[in-house]
Coordinates of C-alpha atoms in Angstrom, one line a residue:
X18 CA 90.6 107.4 64.7
X19 CA 91.2 104.9 67.4
X20 CA 91.4 101.1 66.9
X21 CA 92.8 100.5 70.1
X22 CA 92.1 102.0 73.5
X23 CA 93.1 100.9 77.0
X24 CA 91.0 101.9 80.1
X25 CA 92.9 101.4 83.4
X26 CA 90.2 101.1 86.3
X27 CA 90.5 100.8 89.4
X28 CA 86.9 101.4 91.4
X29 CA 87.0 105.1 91.6
X30 CA 84.6 107.7 90.1
X31 CA 87.2 109.1 87.8
X32 CA 88.0 105.8 86.7
X33 CA 84.1 105.1 85.8
X34 CA 84.1 108.6 83.7
X35 CA 87.1 107.3 82.2
X36 CA 85.4 104.4 80.7
X37 CA 82.7 106.4 79.9
X38 CA 84.3 109.0 77.5
X39 CA 86.0 106.0 76.2
X40 CA 83.3 104.3 75.1
X41 CA 81.9 107.5 73.3
X42 CA 85.3 107.6 71.7
X43 CA 85.0 103.7 70.6
X44 CA 81.3 103.9 69.4
X45 CA 83.0 106.8 67.2
X46 CA 85.5 104.8 65.6
X47 CA 84.5 101.2 66.1
X48 CA 87.9 100.6 68.6
X49 CA 88.2 97.5 70.5
X50 CA 88.0 98.8 74.7
X51 CA 90.4 97.1 76.9
X52 CA 89.8 97.4 80.4
X53 CA 92.5 96.7 82.7
X54 CA 93.3 97.1 86.1
X55 CA 96.3 96.8 88.6
X56 CA 96.5 94.5 91.6
X57 CA 99.7 96.2 93.3
X58 CA 102.4 93.8 95.1
X59 CA 101.4 93.0 98.5
X60 CA 103.3 94.6 100.8
X61 CA 106.6 92.5 102.3
X62 CA 105.8 93.6 105.8
X63 CA 102.3 96.0 107.2
X64 CA 104.7 96.8 110.6
X65 CA 106.2 99.9 108.9
X66 CA 102.5 101.0 107.5
X67 CA 101.2 100.8 111.1
X68 CA 104.2 102.6 112.9
X69 CA 105.4 98.8 113.9
X70 CA 108.3 96.8 113.5
X71 CA 109.2 95.5 110.2
X72 CA 107.7 91.8 110.2
X73 CA 107.9 89.9 106.6
X74 CA 104.9 87.8 105.7
X75 CA 105.3 83.9 105.3
X76 CA 105.0 83.1 101.6
X77 CA 101.7 81.6 102.2
X78 CA 100.2 84.9 104.2
X79 CA 101.6 86.8 100.8
X80 CA 100.0 84.4 98.4
X81 CA 96.5 85.0 100.2
X82 CA 96.9 88.5 100.2
X83 CA 97.9 88.5 96.5
X84 CA 94.7 86.5 95.6
X85 CA 92.4 88.9 97.6
X86 CA 94.1 91.8 96.1
X87 CA 93.6 90.2 92.1
X88 CA 90.1 89.8 93.4
X89 CA 89.4 93.2 94.4
X90 CA 90.9 94.2 91.1
X91 CA 88.1 92.1 89.0
X92 CA 85.5 93.7 90.9
X93 CA 87.1 97.0 89.8
X94 CA 86.5 95.9 86.3
X95 CA 83.0 94.9 86.9
X96 CA 82.2 97.5 88.7
X97 CA 83.1 100.2 86.1
X98 CA 81.2 97.9 83.4
X99 CA 78.1 98.0 85.7
X100 CA 78.3 102.1 85.3
X101 CA 78.5 102.2 81.7
X102 CA 76.4 101.3 78.5
X103 CA 79.1 99.1 76.4
X104 CA 76.3 97.3 74.2
X105 CA 78.0 96.6 70.3
X106 CA 81.7 97.5 71.8
X107 CA 84.1 95.2 71.8
X108 CA 85.5 94.9 75.4
X109 CA 88.5 92.9 76.3
X110 CA 89.7 92.9 80.4
X111 CA 92.9 92.6 81.7
X112 CA 94.3 92.1 85.4
X113 CA 98.0 92.4 86.1
X114 CA 99.6 92.1 89.3
X115 CA 102.9 95.2 90.0
X116 CA 103.5 98.7 90.0
X117 CA 100.4 100.5 87.8
X118 CA 102.3 102.9 86.0
X119 CA 104.6 100.6 84.5
X120 CA 102.3 98.2 83.9
X121 CA 99.8 100.7 82.0
X122 CA 102.2 102.0 79.6
X123 CA 103.8 98.5 79.0
X124 CA 100.3 97.2 78.3
X125 CA 99.5 100.0 76.1
X126 CA 102.8 99.5 74.0
X127 CA 101.8 95.5 74.0
X128 CA 98.3 96.4 72.2
X129 CA 99.4 98.9 69.6
X130 CA 97.2 101.3 71.6
X131 CA 96.4 104.5 70.3
X132 CA 95.6 106.0 73.6
X133 CA 94.9 105.3 77.4
X134 CA 91.9 106.9 78.6
X135 CA 91.9 107.1 82.5
X136 CA 90.6 108.9 85.5
X137 CA 93.0 111.7 87.1
X138 CA 92.7 110.6 90.8
X139 CA 92.4 106.7 91.9
X140 CA 90.8 105.3 94.6
X141 CA 94.2 106.4 96.9
X142 CA 94.3 109.8 96.4
X143 CA 96.3 110.1 99.3
X144 CA 99.2 107.7 98.5
X145 CA 99.0 109.5 95.1
X146 CA 100.2 112.9 96.9
X147 CA 102.9 111.4 98.5
X148 CA 104.7 109.2 95.7
X149 CA 103.0 110.9 92.8
X150 CA 99.6 109.8 90.8
X151 CA 99.4 107.3 88.8
X152 CA 97.6 109.0 85.8
X153 CA 100.6 111.8 85.8
X154 CA 103.6 109.1 85.6
X155 CA 101.8 107.1 82.7
X156 CA 101.1 110.6 80.8
X157 CA 104.6 111.6 81.1
X158 CA 105.9 108.0 80.0
X159 CA 103.1 106.2 77.2
X160 CA 104.2 106.7 73.8
X161 CA 100.4 106.8 72.8
X162 CA 98.1 109.6 73.4
X163 CA 97.0 109.6 77.3
X164 CA 93.4 111.5 77.9
X165 CA 93.2 112.1 81.4
X166 CA 89.4 112.8 82.7
X167 CA 88.2 114.2 86.0

């Protein structure tokens, strides 16, 4: 049934549960799992988020922050892999930087994914309540099956 399954991970327990479900699906169908994590863009400034004045980052500071965010993204994949037995499953990894929902649906389309299996909530639950959850956006915009795991 499934040949290509995209599994976005972000270090949350919901993402780990989603990977467990995806691994079961992959074992039953010999699908390839594509673990994906998205390092969001560094903010243009931090002042607005802390109640201060907008102070733009210097390019060097933005690059340093972006590098740190990408490192954290790789750690999210490593953490997810450590929680699930992925023996005998072909697993590929990808890290992108940008807006998570858009990149997840774009990656699924580029891969020709049959399904996206993702957690219902991520590590930024408060932000999701304010701006709308990534899983909600993906489930409404993806062209393939989306399985949301709680």
